[in-house]
PDB file of C-alpha atoms and ligand atoms in Angstrom:
ATOM      1  CA  MET Y  12      44.117  99.891  84.682  1.00 69.00           C
ATOM      2  CA  ALA Y  13      46.475  98.024  82.435  1.00 79.00           C
ATOM      3  CA  THR Y  14      45.936  94.304  81.974  1.00 90.00           C
ATOM      4  CA  TYR Y  15      48.975  92.164  82.456  1.00 96.00           C
ATOM      5  CA  TYR Y  16      47.382  88.744  82.254  1.00 97.00           C
ATOM      6  CA  ASN Y  17      44.295  86.870  81.239  1.00 97.00           C
ATOM      7  CA  GLU Y  18      42.819  83.439  81.946  1.00 97.00           C
ATOM      8  CA  ASN Y  19      45.517  81.744  79.841  1.00 97.00           C
ATOM      9  CA  THR Y  20      48.592  83.523  81.191  1.00 98.00           C
ATOM     10  CA  ILE Y  21      51.251  81.365  82.820  1.00 98.00           C
ATOM     11  CA  LEU Y  22      53.808  82.558  85.351  1.00 98.00           C
ATOM     12  CA  TYR Y  23      56.675  80.893  87.132  1.00 98.00           C
ATOM     13  CA  LEU Y  24      56.225  80.500  90.864  1.00 98.00           C
ATOM     14  CA  ASN Y  25      58.729  78.674  93.066  1.00 98.00           C
ATOM     15  CA  GLY Y  26      59.773  76.107  90.490  1.00 97.00           C
ATOM     16  CA  GLU Y  27      56.379  75.600  88.922  1.00 98.00           C
ATOM     17  CA  PHE Y  28      54.523  77.024  85.946  1.00 98.00           C
ATOM     18  CA  VAL Y  29      51.063  78.054  87.088  1.00 98.00           C
ATOM     19  CA  LYS Y  30      48.134  80.095  85.847  1.00 98.00           C
ATOM     20  CA  ALA Y  31      48.522  83.765  86.781  1.00 98.00           C
ATOM     21  CA  SER Y  32      44.857  83.891  87.722  1.00 97.00           C
ATOM     22  CA  GLU Y  33      45.327  81.054  90.224  1.00 97.00           C
ATOM     23  CA  ALA Y  34      48.679  82.060  91.752  1.00 97.00           C
ATOM     24  CA  LYS Y  35      48.489  83.248  95.357  1.00 95.00           C
ATOM     25  CA  ILE Y  36      50.631  85.193  97.770  1.00 95.00           C
ATOM     26  CA  ASP Y  37      50.435  85.329 101.535  1.00 97.00           C
ATOM     27  CA  LEU Y  38      48.831  88.559 102.743  1.00 98.00           C
ATOM     28  CA  TYR Y  39      51.060  88.360 105.815  1.00 98.00           C
ATOM     29  CA  SER Y  40      54.209  88.578 103.658  1.00 98.00           C
ATOM     30  CA  GLN Y  41      56.864  90.892 105.060  1.00 98.00           C
ATOM     31  CA  SER Y  42      57.339  92.154 101.489  1.00 98.00           C
ATOM     32  CA  LEU Y  43      53.815  93.467 101.134  1.00 98.00           C
ATOM     33  CA  HIS Y  44      53.808  95.265 104.483  1.00 98.00           C
ATOM     34  CA  TYR Y  45      57.290  96.771 104.455  1.00 98.00           C
ATOM     35  CA  GLY Y  46      58.367  96.961 100.782  1.00 98.00           C
ATOM     36  CA  TYR Y  47      60.985  94.320 101.502  1.00 98.00           C
ATOM     37  CA  ALA Y  48      61.476  92.439  98.239  1.00 98.00           C
ATOM     38  CA  VAL Y  49      63.783  92.636  95.231  1.00 98.00           C
ATOM     39  CA  PHE Y  50      62.945  92.532  91.570  1.00 98.00           C
ATOM     40  CA  GLU Y  51      64.226  92.983  88.040  1.00 98.00           C
ATOM     41  CA  GLY Y  52      62.955  94.618  84.884  1.00 98.00           C
ATOM     42  CA  ILE Y  53      64.146  92.696  81.833  1.00 98.00           C
ATOM     43  CA  ARG Y  54      63.148  92.550  78.196  1.00 98.00           C
ATOM     44  CA  ALA Y  55      63.094  89.882  75.548  1.00 98.00           C
ATOM     45  CA  TYR Y  56      63.155  90.757  71.872  1.00 97.00           C
ATOM     46  CA  LYS Y  57      62.507  88.912  68.664  1.00 97.00           C
ATOM     47  CA  THR Y  58      65.869  89.165  66.962  1.00 97.00           C
ATOM     48  CA  LEU Y  59      66.455  89.877  63.304  1.00 96.00           C
ATOM     49  CA  ALA Y  60      66.960  86.119  62.870  1.00 97.00           C
ATOM     50  CA  GLY Y  61      63.538  85.486  64.417  1.00 97.00           C
ATOM     51  CA  GLU Y  62      64.743  84.053  67.726  1.00 98.00           C
ATOM     52  CA  THR Y  63      63.568  85.069  71.182  1.00 98.00           C
ATOM     53  CA  LYS Y  64      66.486  86.620  73.071  1.00 98.00           C
ATOM     54  CA  ILE Y  65      66.500  87.987  76.597  1.00 98.00           C
ATOM     55  CA  PHE Y  66      68.676  91.111  76.455  1.00 98.00           C
ATOM     56  CA  LYS Y  67      71.579  91.045  78.965  1.00 98.00           C
ATOM     57  CA  GLU Y  68      70.039  88.124  80.845  1.00 98.00           C
ATOM     58  CA  LEU Y  69      73.152  87.341  82.914  1.00 98.00           C
ATOM     59  CA  GLU Y  70      73.556  90.958  84.002  1.00 98.00           C
ATOM     60  CA  HIS Y  71      69.923  91.180  85.112  1.00 98.00           C
ATOM     61  CA  PHE Y  72      69.800  87.922  87.062  1.00 98.00           C
ATOM     62  CA  GLU Y  73      73.170  88.622  88.661  1.00 98.00           C
ATOM     63  CA  ARG Y  74      71.853  92.032  89.743  1.00 98.00           C
ATOM     64  CA  LEU Y  75      68.770  90.333  91.201  1.00 98.00           C
ATOM     65  CA  LYS Y  76      71.061  88.144  93.289  1.00 98.00           C
ATOM     66  CA  ARG Y  77      73.202  91.095  94.382  1.00 98.00           C
ATOM     67  CA  SER Y  78      70.063  93.074  95.272  1.00 98.00           C
ATOM     68  CA  ALA Y  79      68.821  90.219  97.478  1.00 98.00           C
ATOM     69  CA  GLU Y  80      72.201  89.800  99.164  1.00 98.00           C
ATOM     70  CA  ALA Y  81      72.511  93.546  99.749  1.00 98.00           C
ATOM     71  CA  ILE Y  82      69.383  93.552 101.909  1.00 98.00           C
ATOM     72  CA  ASN Y  83      69.627  90.028 103.425  1.00 98.00           C
ATOM     73  CA  ILE Y  84      66.863  88.410 101.415  1.00 98.00           C
ATOM     74  CA  TYR Y  85      67.363  84.642 101.320  1.00 98.00           C
ATOM     75  CA  TYR Y  86      68.382  83.714  97.770  1.00 98.00           C
ATOM     76  CA  PRO Y  87      68.723  80.001  96.996  1.00 98.00           C
ATOM     77  CA  TYR Y  88      68.365  80.375  93.190  1.00 98.00           C
ATOM     78  CA  SER Y  89      70.938  79.943  90.462  1.00 98.00           C
ATOM     79  CA  THR Y  90      71.149  82.377  87.558  1.00 98.00           C
ATOM     80  CA  GLY Y  91      71.104  79.526  85.029  1.00 98.00           C
ATOM     81  CA  GLU Y  92      67.965  78.000  86.492  1.00 98.00           C
ATOM     82  CA  LEU Y  93      66.149  81.351  86.418  1.00 98.00           C
ATOM     83  CA  ILE Y  94      67.190  82.102  82.840  1.00 98.00           C
ATOM     84  CA  ASP Y  95      65.920  78.683  81.735  1.00 98.00           C
ATOM     85  CA  ALA Y  96      62.665  79.255  83.636  1.00 98.00           C
ATOM     86  CA  THR Y  97      62.243  82.665  81.978  1.00 98.00           C
ATOM     87  CA  TYR Y  98      62.656  81.275  78.464  1.00 98.00           C
ATOM     88  CA  GLU Y  99      60.126  78.593  79.361  1.00 98.00           C
ATOM     89  CA  VAL Y 100      57.591  81.163  80.654  1.00 98.00           C
ATOM     90  CA  LEU Y 101      58.013  83.173  77.446  1.00 98.00           C
ATOM     91  CA  LYS Y 102      57.442  80.043  75.393  1.00 98.00           C
ATOM     92  CA  ARG Y 103      54.384  78.967  77.376  1.00 98.00           C
ATOM     93  CA  ASN Y 104      52.860  82.424  76.839  1.00 98.00           C
ATOM     94  CA  ASN Y 105      53.859  82.503  73.194  1.00 98.00           C
ATOM     95  CA  LEU Y 106      55.770  85.784  73.635  1.00 98.00           C
ATOM     96  CA  GLN Y 107      58.873  87.064  71.877  1.00 97.00           C
ATOM     97  CA  ASN Y 108      58.778  90.819  72.483  1.00 97.00           C
ATOM     98  CA  ALA Y 109      58.083  90.929  76.190  1.00 97.00           C
ATOM     99  CA  TYR Y 110      58.755  92.570  79.509  1.00 98.00           C
ATOM    100  CA  ILE Y 111      59.958  90.180  82.194  1.00 98.00           C
ATOM    101  CA  ARG Y 112      59.443  90.830  85.888  1.00 98.00           C
ATOM    102  CA  PRO Y 113      61.135  88.492  88.394  1.00 98.00           C
ATOM    103  CA  LEU Y 114      60.228  89.237  92.017  1.00 98.00           C
ATOM    104  CA  VAL Y 115      61.811  87.654  95.085  1.00 98.00           C
ATOM    105  CA  PHE Y 116      59.636  88.090  98.138  1.00 98.00           C
ATOM    106  CA  ALA Y 117      59.464  87.167 101.781  1.00 98.00           C
ATOM    107  CA  PRO Y 118      57.199  84.791 103.693  1.00 98.00           C
ATOM    108  CA  ALA Y 119      54.697  85.768 106.384  1.00 98.00           C
ATOM    109  CA  ASN Y 120      56.602  87.794 108.943  1.00 98.00           C
ATOM    110  CA  MET Y 121      55.284  90.858 110.723  1.00 98.00           C
ATOM    111  CA  SER Y 122      58.573  91.509 112.492  1.00 98.00           C
ATOM    112  CA  PHE Y 123      61.825  92.857 110.995  1.00 98.00           C
ATOM    113  CA  THR Y 124      63.768  89.609 111.382  1.00 98.00           C
ATOM    114  CA  GLN Y 125      65.647  87.844 108.615  1.00 98.00           C
ATOM    115  CA  ASN Y 126      63.905  84.915 106.897  1.00 98.00           C
ATOM    116  CA  THR Y 127      65.181  81.455 106.035  1.00 98.00           C
ATOM    117  CA  GLU Y 128      62.779  81.130 103.133  1.00 98.00           C
ATOM    118  CA  SER Y 129      61.936  83.143  99.992  1.00 98.00           C
ATOM    119  CA  PHE Y 130      59.493  82.981  97.126  1.00 98.00           C
ATOM    120  CA  ILE Y 131      60.104  83.848  93.507  1.00 98.00           C
ATOM    121  CA  ALA Y 132      57.698  84.754  90.743  1.00 98.00           C
ATOM    122  CA  ILE Y 133      58.592  85.470  87.126  1.00 98.00           C
ATOM    123  CA  GLU Y 134      55.844  87.283  85.273  1.00 98.00           C
ATOM    124  CA  VAL Y 135      55.930  88.212  81.585  1.00 98.00           C
ATOM    125  CA  TRP Y 136      53.720  90.346  79.419  1.00 98.00           C
ATOM    126  CA  GLU Y 137      53.810  91.609  75.893  1.00 97.00           C
ATOM    127  CA  MET Y 138      55.844  94.731  75.238  1.00 93.00           C
ATOM    128  CA  GLY Y 139      56.209  95.782  71.659  1.00 82.00           C
ATOM    129  CA  ARG Y 140      59.265  97.484  70.286  1.00 70.00           C
ATOM    130  CA  PHE Y 141      59.566 101.103  71.199  1.00 64.00           C
ATOM    131  CA  LEU Y 142      59.318 103.561  68.323  1.00 58.00           C
ATOM    132  CA  GLY Y 143      61.575 106.171  69.840  1.00 59.00           C
ATOM    133  CA  ASP Y 144      60.534 109.158  67.792  1.00 70.00           C
ATOM    134  CA  LYS Y 145      58.764 110.946  70.607  1.00 90.00           C
ATOM    135  CA  LEU Y 146      60.714 113.403  72.757  1.00 96.00           C
ATOM    136  CA  ILE Y 147      59.698 113.958  76.363  1.00 96.00           C
ATOM    137  CA  LYS Y 148      59.182 116.978  78.576  1.00 97.00           C
ATOM    138  CA  VAL Y 149      61.153 116.532  81.783  1.00 98.00           C
ATOM    139  CA  MET Y 150      60.662 118.343  85.089  1.00 98.00           C
ATOM    140  CA  SER Y 151      63.297 118.638  87.791  1.00 98.00           C
ATOM    141  CA  SER Y 152      61.586 117.096  90.773  1.00 98.00           C
ATOM    142  CA  PRO Y 153      61.190 118.576  94.245  1.00 98.00           C
ATOM    143  CA  PHE Y 154      61.716 114.971  95.462  1.00 98.00           C
ATOM    144  CA  GLU Y 155      65.280 113.707  95.938  1.00 98.00           C
ATOM    145  CA  ARG Y 156      66.518 110.167  95.474  1.00 97.00           C
ATOM    146  CA  PRO Y 157      66.853 108.300  98.788  1.00 96.00           C
ATOM    147  CA  ASN Y 158      69.847 108.974 100.985  1.00 95.00           C
ATOM    148  CA  PRO Y 159      72.373 106.234 100.103  1.00 93.00           C
ATOM    149  CA  LYS Y 160      73.154 105.927 103.814  1.00 94.00           C
ATOM    150  CA  ALA Y 161      69.507 105.066 104.492  1.00 94.00           C
ATOM    151  CA  PHE Y 162      69.086 102.596 101.632  1.00 93.00           C
ATOM    152  CA  LYS Y 163      71.224 100.153  99.669  1.00 95.00           C
ATOM    153  CA  ILE Y 164      70.733 102.342  96.650  1.00 94.00           C
ATOM    154  CA  GLU Y 165      72.377  99.873  94.256  1.00 94.00           C
ATOM    155  CA  ALA Y 166      69.771  97.225  95.140  1.00 97.00           C
ATOM    156  CA  LYS Y 167      66.590  97.068  93.090  1.00 98.00           C
ATOM    157  CA  ALA Y 168      64.355  96.776  96.127  1.00 98.00           C
ATOM    158  CA  THR Y 169      60.605  97.301  95.958  1.00 98.00           C
ATOM    159  CA  GLY Y 170      60.446  99.778  98.844  1.00 98.00           C
ATOM    160  CA  HIS Y 171      62.714 102.227  97.026  1.00 97.00           C
ATOM    161  CA  TYR Y 172      59.998 102.654  94.430  1.00 98.00           C
ATOM    162  CA  VAL Y 173      57.687 104.622  96.706  1.00 98.00           C
ATOM    163  CA  ASN Y 174      60.115 107.466  96.000  1.00 98.00           C
ATOM    164  CA  SER Y 175      59.846 106.779  92.257  1.00 98.00           C
ATOM    165  CA  ILE Y 176      56.053 106.682  92.347  1.00 98.00           C
ATOM    166  CA  VAL Y 177      55.579 109.950  94.217  1.00 98.00           C
ATOM    167  CA  ALA Y 178      58.113 111.793  92.033  1.00 98.00           C
ATOM    168  CA  SER Y 179      56.698 110.481  88.765  1.00 98.00           C
ATOM    169  CA  GLN Y 180      53.090 111.169  89.733  1.00 98.00           C
ATOM    170  CA  ASP Y 181      54.036 114.701  90.809  1.00 98.00           C
ATOM    171  CA  ALA Y 182      55.710 115.457  87.440  1.00 98.00           C
ATOM    172  CA  LYS Y 183      52.728 114.085  85.518  1.00 98.00           C
ATOM    173  CA  ALA Y 184      50.247 116.050  87.642  1.00 98.00           C
ATOM    174  CA  LYS Y 185      52.184 119.192  86.699  1.00 98.00           C
ATOM    175  CA  GLY Y 186      51.909 118.435  82.965  1.00 98.00           C
ATOM    176  CA  TYR Y 187      55.313 116.855  82.313  1.00 98.00           C
ATOM    177  CA  ASP Y 188      56.152 113.404  80.984  1.00 97.00           C
ATOM    178  CA  GLU Y 189      58.704 112.462  83.612  1.00 97.00           C
ATOM    179  CA  ALA Y 190      60.669 113.642  86.637  1.00 98.00           C
ATOM    180  CA  LEU Y 191      64.409 114.118  87.019  1.00 98.00           C
ATOM    181  CA  LEU Y 192      65.557 113.628  90.605  1.00 98.00           C
ATOM    182  CA  ASN Y 193      68.622 115.026  92.313  1.00 98.00           C
ATOM    183  CA  ASP Y 194      70.678 113.159  94.878  1.00 98.00           C
ATOM    184  CA  ILE Y 195      70.843 114.362  98.485  1.00 97.00           C
ATOM    185  CA  ASN Y 196      73.777 116.651  97.614  1.00 97.00           C
ATOM    186  CA  GLY Y 197      71.932 118.547  94.893  1.00 98.00           C
ATOM    187  CA  PHE Y 198      73.491 116.779  91.919  1.00 98.00           C
ATOM    188  CA  VAL Y 199      71.481 115.162  89.138  1.00 98.00           C
ATOM    189  CA  ALA Y 200      70.821 111.492  89.930  1.00 98.00           C
ATOM    190  CA  GLU Y 201      68.254 109.742  87.730  1.00 98.00           C
ATOM    191  CA  ALA Y 202      64.636 109.394  86.680  1.00 98.00           C
ATOM    192  CA  PRO Y 203      62.151 107.393  88.785  1.00 98.00           C
ATOM    193  CA  GLY Y 204      62.953 104.332  86.665  1.00 97.00           C
ATOM    194  CA  ALA Y 205      65.791 105.218  84.317  1.00 98.00           C
ATOM    195  CA  ASN Y 206      69.289 106.711  84.195  1.00 98.00           C
ATOM    196  CA  MET Y 207      70.187 109.890  82.301  1.00 98.00           C
ATOM    197  CA  PHE Y 208      72.837 111.237  79.960  1.00 98.00           C
ATOM    198  CA  TYR Y 209      73.324 114.683  78.491  1.00 98.00           C
ATOM    199  CA  GLU Y 210      75.283 115.703  75.426  1.00 98.00           C
ATOM    200  CA  LYS Y 211      77.492 118.732  74.827  1.00 98.00           C
ATOM    201  CA  ASP Y 212      79.656 119.243  71.726  1.00 98.00           C
ATOM    202  CA  GLY Y 213      79.409 115.578  70.782  1.00 98.00           C
ATOM    203  CA  LYS Y 214      80.410 114.316  74.233  1.00 98.00           C
ATOM    204  CA  LEU Y 215      78.156 112.519  76.708  1.00 98.00           C
ATOM    205  CA  PHE Y 216      77.985 113.021  80.468  1.00 98.00           C
ATOM    206  CA  THR Y 217      76.208 110.790  82.985  1.00 98.00           C
ATOM    207  CA  PRO Y 218      76.050 110.922  86.791  1.00 98.00           C
ATOM    208  CA  SER Y 219      78.716 108.797  88.506  1.00 98.00           C
ATOM    209  CA  LEU Y 220      77.676 105.689  90.427  1.00 97.00           C
ATOM    210  CA  GLY Y 221      77.045 106.052  94.141  1.00 94.00           C
ATOM    211  CA  ASN Y 222      73.650 107.689  94.404  1.00 95.00           C
ATOM    212  CA  ILE Y 223      71.888 105.905  91.515  1.00 97.00           C
ATOM    213  CA  LEU Y 224      70.779 102.470  90.430  1.00 96.00           C
ATOM    214  CA  PRO Y 225      73.627 101.140  88.263  1.00 97.00           C
ATOM    215  CA  GLY Y 226      71.547 100.628  85.145  1.00 98.00           C
ATOM    216  CA  ILE Y 227      72.289  97.869  82.694  1.00 98.00           C
ATOM    217  CA  THR Y 228      71.148 100.128  79.851  1.00 98.00           C
ATOM    218  CA  ARG Y 229      73.471 102.851  81.187  1.00 98.00           C
ATOM    219  CA  ALA Y 230      76.351 100.346  81.000  1.00 98.00           C
ATOM    220  CA  THR Y 231      75.240  99.358  77.478  1.00 98.00           C
ATOM    221  CA  VAL Y 232      75.229 103.022  76.393  1.00 98.00           C
ATOM    222  CA  ILE Y 233      78.769 103.439  77.743  1.00 98.00           C
ATOM    223  CA  GLU Y 234      79.768 100.239  75.895  1.00 98.00           C
ATOM    224  CA  ILE Y 235      78.279 101.632  72.650  1.00 98.00           C
ATOM    225  CA  CYS Y 236      80.128 104.938  73.170  1.00 98.00           C
ATOM    226  CA  HIS Y 237      83.440 103.086  73.471  1.00 98.00           C
ATOM    227  CA  GLU Y 238      82.722 101.065  70.345  1.00 97.00           C
ATOM    228  CA  LEU Y 239      81.721 104.115  68.292  1.00 97.00           C
ATOM    229  CA  ASP Y 240      84.449 106.386  69.675  1.00 97.00           C
ATOM    230  CA  ILE Y 241      81.981 108.733  71.294  1.00 97.00           C
ATOM    231  CA  ALA Y 242      83.492 110.480  74.314  1.00 98.00           C
ATOM    232  CA  VAL Y 243      81.641 109.723  77.565  1.00 98.00           C
ATOM    233  CA  GLU Y 244      82.367 110.896  81.081  1.00 98.00           C
ATOM    234  CA  GLU Y 245      80.874 109.807  84.405  1.00 98.00           C
ATOM    235  CA  ARG Y 246      80.800 112.748  86.777  1.00 98.00           C
ATOM    236  CA  LEU Y 247      78.468 114.759  88.974  1.00 98.00           C
ATOM    237  CA  PHE Y 248      76.655 117.807  87.598  1.00 98.00           C
ATOM    238  CA  THR Y 249      73.641 119.963  88.372  1.00 98.00           C
ATOM    239  CA  THR Y 250      70.354 120.605  86.571  1.00 98.00           C
ATOM    240  CA  GLU Y 251      71.591 124.178  85.966  1.00 98.00           C
ATOM    241  CA  GLU Y 252      74.530 122.780  84.016  1.00 98.00           C
ATOM    242  CA  VAL Y 253      72.167 120.653  81.922  1.00 98.00           C
ATOM    243  CA  LYS Y 254      69.851 123.596  81.233  1.00 98.00           C
ATOM    244  CA  GLU Y 255      72.742 125.848  80.299  1.00 98.00           C
ATOM    245  CA  HIS Y 256      74.784 123.433  78.185  1.00 97.00           C
ATOM    246  CA  ALA Y 257      72.808 120.450  76.922  1.00 98.00           C
ATOM    247  CA  ASP Y 258      72.610 120.039  73.158  1.00 98.00           C
ATOM    248  CA  ALA Y 259      70.545 116.947  73.910  1.00 98.00           C
ATOM    249  CA  ALA Y 260      69.718 114.593  76.766  1.00 98.00           C
ATOM    250  CA  PHE Y 261      68.057 111.240  77.209  1.00 98.00           C
ATOM    251  CA  PHE Y 262      66.799 108.758  79.750  1.00 97.00           C
ATOM    252  CA  CYS Y 263      67.789 105.126  79.382  1.00 97.00           C
ATOM    253  CA  GLY Y 264      66.511 101.973  80.957  1.00 97.00           C
ATOM    254  CA  THR Y 265      65.272  98.543  80.074  1.00 97.00           C
ATOM    255  CA  ALA Y 266      61.662  99.691  79.659  1.00 95.00           C
ATOM    256  CA  ALA Y 267      62.384 103.218  78.358  1.00 93.00           C
ATOM    257  CA  GLU Y 268      65.244 102.059  76.098  1.00 95.00           C
ATOM    258  CA  VAL Y 269      66.816 105.364  74.938  1.00 96.00           C
ATOM    259  CA  ILE Y 270      64.328 108.209  75.008  1.00 96.00           C
ATOM    260  CA  GLY Y 271      65.303 111.758  74.068  1.00 97.00           C
ATOM    261  CA  TRP Y 272      64.273 114.906  75.892  1.00 98.00           C
ATOM    262  CA  GLU Y 273      62.462 117.797  74.343  1.00 98.00           C
ATOM    263  CA  SER Y 274      63.022 120.046  77.349  1.00 98.00           C
ATOM    264  CA  LEU Y 275      63.993 120.282  81.000  1.00 98.00           C
ATOM    265  CA  ASP Y 276      61.720 122.598  83.023  1.00 98.00           C
ATOM    266  CA  ASP Y 277      60.445 123.956  79.677  1.00 98.00           C
ATOM    267  CA  ILE Y 278      63.959 124.892  78.545  1.00 98.00           C
ATOM    268  CA  LYS Y 279      64.456 123.291  75.163  1.00 98.00           C
ATOM    269  CA  MET Y 280      67.475 121.182  74.312  1.00 98.00           C
ATOM    270  CA  LYS Y 281      69.768 123.159  72.019  1.00 98.00           C
ATOM    271  CA  LYS Y 282      70.006 120.775  69.060  1.00 98.00           C
ATOM    272  CA  ASP Y 283      67.496 118.989  66.907  1.00 97.00           C
ATOM    273  CA  TRP Y 284      67.440 115.391  68.211  1.00 97.00           C
ATOM    274  CA  ASN Y 285      68.181 114.076  64.717  1.00 96.00           C
ATOM    275  CA  ASP Y 286      71.486 115.993  64.625  1.00 97.00           C
ATOM    276  CA  THR Y 287      72.899 114.579  67.869  1.00 98.00           C
ATOM    277  CA  VAL Y 288      75.161 111.694  68.840  1.00 97.00           C
ATOM    278  CA  SER Y 289      72.413 110.813  71.340  1.00 98.00           C
ATOM    279  CA  LYS Y 290      70.260 109.860  68.347  1.00 97.00           C
ATOM    280  CA  VAL Y 291      73.100 107.679  67.062  1.00 97.00           C
ATOM    281  CA  ILE Y 292      73.190 105.951  70.476  1.00 97.00           C
ATOM    282  CA  GLN Y 293      69.426 105.460  70.324  1.00 96.00           C
ATOM    283  CA  ASP Y 294      69.684 103.831  66.888  1.00 96.00           C
ATOM    284  CA  ALA Y 295      72.636 101.695  67.977  1.00 97.00           C
ATOM    285  CA  TYR Y 296      70.715 100.502  71.038  1.00 97.00           C
ATOM    286  CA  LYS Y 297      67.628  99.665  68.995  1.00 95.00           C
ATOM    287  CA  ALA Y 298      69.781  97.608  66.636  1.00 96.00           C
ATOM    288  CA  ARG Y 299      71.686  95.890  69.449  1.00 97.00           C
ATOM    289  CA  VAL Y 300      68.645  94.476  71.224  1.00 97.00           C
ATOM    290  CA  ILE Y 301      67.539  92.676  68.063  1.00 96.00           C
ATOM    291  CA  GLU Y 302      71.109  91.643  67.178  1.00 95.00           C
ATOM    292  CA  LYS Y 303      71.191  93.760  64.060  1.00 96.00           C
ATOM    293  CA  GLU Y 304      74.479  95.119  62.818  1.00 95.00           C
ATOM    294  CA  PHE Y 305      74.771  98.871  63.236  1.00 94.00           C
ATOM    295  CA  LYS Y 306      76.854 101.307  61.235  1.00 89.00           C
ATOM    296  CA  PRO Y 307      76.517 104.932  62.306  1.00 87.00           C
ATOM    297  CA  GLU Y 308      76.020 107.518  59.590  1.00 76.00           C
ATOM    298  CA  PHE Y 309      78.865 109.710  60.858  1.00 65.00           C
ATOM    299  CA  ALA Y 310      81.369 106.832  60.651  1.00 47.00           C
TER     300      ALA Y 310
HETATM  301  N1  PMP L 728      67.224 103.757  87.742  1.00 94.19           N
HETATM  302  C1  PMP L 728      66.123 103.261  88.330  1.00 94.19           C
HETATM  303  C2  PMP L 728      65.664 103.851  89.606  1.00 94.19           C
HETATM  304  C3  PMP L 728      65.438 102.184  87.729  1.00 94.19           C
HETATM  305  O1  PMP L 728      64.338 101.682  88.297  1.00 94.19           O
HETATM  306  C4  PMP L 728      65.903 101.653  86.500  1.00 94.19           C
HETATM  307  C5  PMP L 728      65.158 100.536  85.832  1.00 94.19           C
HETATM  308  N2  PMP L 728      65.593  99.275  86.321  1.00 94.19           N
HETATM  309  C6  PMP L 728      67.056 102.209  85.944  1.00 94.19           C
HETATM  310  C7  PMP L 728      67.693 103.258  86.587  1.00 94.19           C
HETATM  311  C8  PMP L 728      67.618 101.671  84.659  1.00 94.19           C
HETATM  312  O2  PMP L 728      68.147 100.394  84.879  1.00 94.19           O
HETATM  313  P1  PMP L 728      68.246  99.321  83.729  1.00 94.19           P
HETATM  314  O3  PMP L 728      68.936  99.977  82.590  1.00 94.19           O
HETATM  315  O4  PMP L 728      69.062  98.231  84.321  1.00 94.19           O
HETATM  316  O5  PMP L 728      66.870  98.918  83.368  1.00 94.19           O
END
């Protein structure tokens, strides 16, 4: 098992900074029993100038708020207050390159009723910079992403991640690095915890919003494409299209950053990763998170 904290680790809990080893939750929490909580996955980086910077902090904390509102979780927090608290937790743990996990959860409640109270924890642990030279073997999953009429798919709610866990474990048990899930209509959706893009003739394609989590990294990739004049289109497509056409493909997410594919269902991507615009995007993203200027080689 991974270790996320030790005797000295501090987390933020309901306005206070407390030892992780002493923090408690209520075992009767509605969140624990029914997967009814919302969370975020955020990263902080040590910038080129040596500062600690939370990447896209506003976007992440605003999404946390929207996630809570989407599923009626009481949310009395302000984005500014949570950002300040996060910087303070990082400082108290002496971390610059870190993963940040805010979690908003419910009080004791064994029924399905709405609550008038919430709890919030912000946990941080060290996460070094990703090297990005490894390519992954992807498997199209027999599991589909949840029906968007059964879930608020745009909310980052804990219960949704049972789907992610079963799909990811299944792919790994079959010898692959990660799963690629379709939506309920048979179109490519996303990975268990990341969005996807594929590249053909220098142009990028990514599934449209609607059946996926609207990733902040996905939005950053689209932003980079616009800045570098790389064509990018949001539309629906199938795994067959990817297998037939993809010169390259990648997953992107806060934790994964931009990670290239070696293959999909053992069918290799057509181009060498180093000869793709996807690689340029990967380099641009790596530079952006540490506030380093980026000039692509093809420019
Ligand atoms: N899809 C899912 C299901 C995820 O869990 C994540 C990670 N939050 C993403 C996509 C990527 O989102 P982001 O770029 O905001 O981390």
